[in-house]
mmCIF file of C-alpha atoms in Angstrom:
data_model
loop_
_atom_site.group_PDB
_atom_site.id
_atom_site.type_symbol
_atom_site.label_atom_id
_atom_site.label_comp_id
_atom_site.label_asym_id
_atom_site.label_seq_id
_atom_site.Cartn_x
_atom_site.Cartn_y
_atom_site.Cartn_z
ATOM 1 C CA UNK A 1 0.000 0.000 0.000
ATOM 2 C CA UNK A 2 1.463 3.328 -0.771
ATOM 3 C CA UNK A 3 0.050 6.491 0.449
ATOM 4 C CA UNK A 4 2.144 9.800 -0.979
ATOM 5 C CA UNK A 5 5.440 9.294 -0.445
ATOM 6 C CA UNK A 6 5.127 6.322 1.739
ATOM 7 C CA UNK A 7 5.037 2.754 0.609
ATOM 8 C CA UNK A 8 3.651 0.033 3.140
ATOM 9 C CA UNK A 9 4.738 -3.294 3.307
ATOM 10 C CA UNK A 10 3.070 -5.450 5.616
ATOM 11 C CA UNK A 11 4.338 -8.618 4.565
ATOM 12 C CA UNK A 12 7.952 -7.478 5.494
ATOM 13 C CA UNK A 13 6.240 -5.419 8.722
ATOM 14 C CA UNK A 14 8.613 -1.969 7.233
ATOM 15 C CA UNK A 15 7.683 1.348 5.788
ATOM 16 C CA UNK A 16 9.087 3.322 3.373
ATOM 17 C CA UNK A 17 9.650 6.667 3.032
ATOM 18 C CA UNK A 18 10.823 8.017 -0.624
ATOM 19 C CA UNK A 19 13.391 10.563 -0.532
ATOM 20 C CA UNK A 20 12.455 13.960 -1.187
ATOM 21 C CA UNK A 21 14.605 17.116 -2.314
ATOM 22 C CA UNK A 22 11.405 19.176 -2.023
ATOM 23 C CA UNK A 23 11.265 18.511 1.642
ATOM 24 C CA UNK A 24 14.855 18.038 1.873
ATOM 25 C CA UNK A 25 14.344 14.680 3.308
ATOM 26 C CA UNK A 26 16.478 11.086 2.685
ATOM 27 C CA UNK A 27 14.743 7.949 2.063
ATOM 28 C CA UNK A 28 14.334 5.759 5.234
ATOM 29 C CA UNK A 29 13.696 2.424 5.686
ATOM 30 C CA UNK A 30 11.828 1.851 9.313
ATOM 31 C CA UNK A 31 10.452 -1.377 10.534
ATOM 32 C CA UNK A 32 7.281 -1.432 12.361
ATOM 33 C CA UNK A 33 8.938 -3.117 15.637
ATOM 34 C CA UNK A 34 11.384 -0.068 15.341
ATOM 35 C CA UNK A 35 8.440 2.663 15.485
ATOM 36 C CA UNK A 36 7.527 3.281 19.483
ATOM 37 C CA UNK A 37 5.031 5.780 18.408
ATOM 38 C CA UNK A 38 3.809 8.747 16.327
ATOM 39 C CA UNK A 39 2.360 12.457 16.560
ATOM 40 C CA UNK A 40 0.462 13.432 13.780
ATOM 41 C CA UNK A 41 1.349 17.028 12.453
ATOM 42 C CA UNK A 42 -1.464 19.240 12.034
ATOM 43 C CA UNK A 43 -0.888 22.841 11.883
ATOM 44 C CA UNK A 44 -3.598 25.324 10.675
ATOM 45 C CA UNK A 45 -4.601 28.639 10.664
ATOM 46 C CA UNK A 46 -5.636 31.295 8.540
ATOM 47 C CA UNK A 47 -3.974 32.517 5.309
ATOM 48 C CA UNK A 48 -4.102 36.337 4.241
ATOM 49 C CA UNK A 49 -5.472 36.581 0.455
ATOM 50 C CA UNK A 50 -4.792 40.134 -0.698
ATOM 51 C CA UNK A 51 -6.023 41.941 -3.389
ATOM 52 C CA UNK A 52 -3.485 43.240 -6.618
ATOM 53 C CA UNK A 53 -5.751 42.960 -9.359
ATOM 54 C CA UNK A 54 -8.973 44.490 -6.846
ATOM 55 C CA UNK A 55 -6.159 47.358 -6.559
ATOM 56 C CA UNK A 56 -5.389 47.777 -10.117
ATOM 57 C CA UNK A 57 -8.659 47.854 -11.016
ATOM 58 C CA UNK A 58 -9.877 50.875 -8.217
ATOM 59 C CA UNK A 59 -6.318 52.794 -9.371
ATOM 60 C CA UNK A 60 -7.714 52.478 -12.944
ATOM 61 C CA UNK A 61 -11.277 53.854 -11.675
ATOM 62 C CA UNK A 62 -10.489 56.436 -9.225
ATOM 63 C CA UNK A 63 -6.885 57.028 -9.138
ATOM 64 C CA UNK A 64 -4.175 56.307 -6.518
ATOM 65 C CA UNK A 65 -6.910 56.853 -3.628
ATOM 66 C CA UNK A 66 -8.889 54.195 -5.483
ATOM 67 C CA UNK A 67 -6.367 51.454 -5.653
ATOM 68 C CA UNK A 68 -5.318 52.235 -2.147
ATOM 69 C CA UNK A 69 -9.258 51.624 -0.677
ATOM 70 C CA UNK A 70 -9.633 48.823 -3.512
ATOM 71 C CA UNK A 71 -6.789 46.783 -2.483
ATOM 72 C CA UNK A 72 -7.404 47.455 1.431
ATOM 73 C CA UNK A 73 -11.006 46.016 0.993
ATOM 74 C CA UNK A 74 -10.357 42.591 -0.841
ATOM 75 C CA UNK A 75 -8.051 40.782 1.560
ATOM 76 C CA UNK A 76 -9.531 38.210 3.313
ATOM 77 C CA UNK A 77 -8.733 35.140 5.700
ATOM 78 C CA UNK A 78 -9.065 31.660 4.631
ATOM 79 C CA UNK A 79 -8.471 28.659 6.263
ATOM 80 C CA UNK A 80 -4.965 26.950 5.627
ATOM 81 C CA UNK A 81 -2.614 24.216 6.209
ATOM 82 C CA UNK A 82 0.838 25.438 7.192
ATOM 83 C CA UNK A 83 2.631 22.109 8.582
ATOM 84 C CA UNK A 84 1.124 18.371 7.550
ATOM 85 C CA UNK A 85 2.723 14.942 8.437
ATOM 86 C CA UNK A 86 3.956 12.551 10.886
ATOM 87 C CA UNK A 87 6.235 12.543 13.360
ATOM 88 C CA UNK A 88 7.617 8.710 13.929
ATOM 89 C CA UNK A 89 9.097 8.382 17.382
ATOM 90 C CA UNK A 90 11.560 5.259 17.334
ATOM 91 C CA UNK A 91 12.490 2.836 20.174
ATOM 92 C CA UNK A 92 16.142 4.058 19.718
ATOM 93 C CA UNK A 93 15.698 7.714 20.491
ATOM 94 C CA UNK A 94 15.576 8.692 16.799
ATOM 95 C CA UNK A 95 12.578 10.375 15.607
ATOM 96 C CA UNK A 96 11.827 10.858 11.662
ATOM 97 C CA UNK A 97 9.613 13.494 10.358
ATOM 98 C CA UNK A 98 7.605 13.186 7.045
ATOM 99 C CA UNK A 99 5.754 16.022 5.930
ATOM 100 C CA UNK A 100 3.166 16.063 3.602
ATOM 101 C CA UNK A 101 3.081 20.414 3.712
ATOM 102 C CA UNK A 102 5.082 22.585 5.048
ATOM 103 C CA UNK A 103 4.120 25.868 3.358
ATOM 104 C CA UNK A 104 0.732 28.033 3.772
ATOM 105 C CA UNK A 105 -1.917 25.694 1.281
ATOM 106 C CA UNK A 106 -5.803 26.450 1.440
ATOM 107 C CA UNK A 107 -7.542 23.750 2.731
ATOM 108 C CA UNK A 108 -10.320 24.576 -0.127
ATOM 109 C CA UNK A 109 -8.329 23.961 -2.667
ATOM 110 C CA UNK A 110 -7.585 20.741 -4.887
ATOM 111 C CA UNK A 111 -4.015 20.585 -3.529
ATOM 112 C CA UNK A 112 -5.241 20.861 0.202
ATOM 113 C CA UNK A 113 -7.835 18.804 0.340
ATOM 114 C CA UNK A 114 -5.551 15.942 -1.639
ATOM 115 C CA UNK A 115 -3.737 16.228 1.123
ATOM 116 C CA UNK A 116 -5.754 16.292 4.175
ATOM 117 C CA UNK A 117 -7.129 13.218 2.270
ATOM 118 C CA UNK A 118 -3.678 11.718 2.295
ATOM 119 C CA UNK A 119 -3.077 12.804 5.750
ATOM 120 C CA UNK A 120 -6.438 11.013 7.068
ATOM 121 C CA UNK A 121 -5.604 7.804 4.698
ATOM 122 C CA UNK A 122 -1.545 7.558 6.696
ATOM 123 C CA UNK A 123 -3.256 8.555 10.402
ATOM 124 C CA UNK A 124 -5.726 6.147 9.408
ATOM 125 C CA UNK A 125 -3.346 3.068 8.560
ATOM 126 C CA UNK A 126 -0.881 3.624 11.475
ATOM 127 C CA UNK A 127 -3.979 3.413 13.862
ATOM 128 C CA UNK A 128 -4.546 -0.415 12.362
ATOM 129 C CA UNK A 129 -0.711 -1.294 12.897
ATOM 130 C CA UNK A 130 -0.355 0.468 16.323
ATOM 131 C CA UNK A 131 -3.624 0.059 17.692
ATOM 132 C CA UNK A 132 -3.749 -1.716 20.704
ATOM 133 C CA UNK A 133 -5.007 -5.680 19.831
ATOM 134 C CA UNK A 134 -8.345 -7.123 20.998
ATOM 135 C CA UNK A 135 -9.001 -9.532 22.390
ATOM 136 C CA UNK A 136 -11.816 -12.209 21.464
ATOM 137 C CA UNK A 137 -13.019 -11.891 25.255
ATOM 138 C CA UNK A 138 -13.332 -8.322 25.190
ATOM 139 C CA UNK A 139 -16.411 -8.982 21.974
ATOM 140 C CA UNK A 140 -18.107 -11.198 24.429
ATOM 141 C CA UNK A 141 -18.385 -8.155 26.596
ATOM 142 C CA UNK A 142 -21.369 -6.646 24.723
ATOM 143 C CA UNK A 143 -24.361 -6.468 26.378
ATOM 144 C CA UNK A 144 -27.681 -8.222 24.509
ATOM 145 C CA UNK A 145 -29.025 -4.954 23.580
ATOM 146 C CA UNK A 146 -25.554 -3.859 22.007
ATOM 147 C CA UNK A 147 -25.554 -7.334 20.428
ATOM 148 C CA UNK A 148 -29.249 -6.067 18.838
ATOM 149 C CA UNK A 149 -27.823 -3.142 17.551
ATOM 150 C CA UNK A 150 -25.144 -4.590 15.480
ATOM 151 C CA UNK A 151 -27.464 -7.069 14.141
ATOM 152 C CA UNK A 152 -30.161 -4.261 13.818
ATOM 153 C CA UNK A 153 -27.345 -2.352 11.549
ATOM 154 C CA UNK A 154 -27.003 -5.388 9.514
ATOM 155 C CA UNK A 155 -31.222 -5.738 8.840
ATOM 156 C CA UNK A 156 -31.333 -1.494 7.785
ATOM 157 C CA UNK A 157 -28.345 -2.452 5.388
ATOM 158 C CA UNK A 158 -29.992 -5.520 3.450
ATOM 159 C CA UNK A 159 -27.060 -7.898 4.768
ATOM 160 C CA UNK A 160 -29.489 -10.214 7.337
ATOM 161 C CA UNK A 161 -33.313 -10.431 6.566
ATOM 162 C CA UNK A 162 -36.371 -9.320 8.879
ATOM 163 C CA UNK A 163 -36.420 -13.250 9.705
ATOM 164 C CA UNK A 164 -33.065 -13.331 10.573
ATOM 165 C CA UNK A 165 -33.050 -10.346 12.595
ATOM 166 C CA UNK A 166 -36.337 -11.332 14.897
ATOM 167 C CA UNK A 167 -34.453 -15.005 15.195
ATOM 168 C CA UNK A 168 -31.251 -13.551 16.106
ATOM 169 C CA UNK A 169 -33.086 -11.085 18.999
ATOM 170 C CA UNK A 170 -35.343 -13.617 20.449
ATOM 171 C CA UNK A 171 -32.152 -15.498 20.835
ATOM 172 C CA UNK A 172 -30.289 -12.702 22.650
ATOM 173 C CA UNK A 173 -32.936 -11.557 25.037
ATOM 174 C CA UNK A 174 -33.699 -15.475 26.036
ATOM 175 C CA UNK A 175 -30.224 -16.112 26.931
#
């Protein structure tokens, strides 16, 4: 699995992230037994947009006062991304950054929501390698009526039939 720059292999239990000149960053070989943990990077904030063209228009209108007031009244705020990534934390001190962003991108955009989507999709897949195991014992733990609502799911999605359900739910409330 490969998500941006960084290329899963799960049969060999090691990531790999691709060298980058951009983010002056070497490649780096880490195996998953060598990660202790992680701290997703997500810095945002608010990008200013200002206004040339709003300011050449107004100076072409009304003069210098006009491109002065024109220019003063289009900037705006909008939502960025200044820093995106991972920090991995390794069990021998070392810690190795990957950043998605590291310059001002609006989260609007194409680019910034590509990689918020990225982001989510790396976040997403280190949570299913580092995640803490479960047991089988703790999915005997739910109650009858949480039982019922997993198999209630299951009826509103087309997977189990009305039949199926009521079976399954006189079953869990006798026992």
């Amino acid at each position: 699995m490969t998500i941006n720059d960084v290329l899963f292999n799960d049969q060999e239990q090691a990531l790999l992230i691709k060298k980058s000149i951009m983010f002056n960053r070497p490649q780096s070989l880490i195996k998953y037994e060598d990660i202790d943990s992680y701290t997703p990077i997500f810095d945002s904030g608010k990008m200013r947009k200002g206004s040339f063209s709003r300011g050449v228009v107004g100076g072409a209108v009304a003069g210098p006062l006009g491109s002065l007031v024109a220019s003063s009244t289009g900037k705006k705020s909008i939502e960025s991304i200044s820093r995106l990534g991972i920090d991995f934390h390794l069990k021998d001190g070392r810690e190795i950054q990957f950043l998605l962003a590291e310059t001002d991108v609006k989260l609007d955009s194409i680019t910034g929501r590509a990689l918020v989507d990225d982001y989510n999709k790396l976040v997403e897949k280190l949570d299913s390698l580092f995640a803490p195991e479960t047991s089988a014992s703790s999915a005997e733990i739910l109650s009858p009526v949480d039982e019922i609502r997993k198999y209630k799911e299951l009826l509103d999605e087309g997977i189990l039939t009305q039949a199926e359900f009521d079976a399954k739910k006189k079953e869990l409330l006798e026992n």
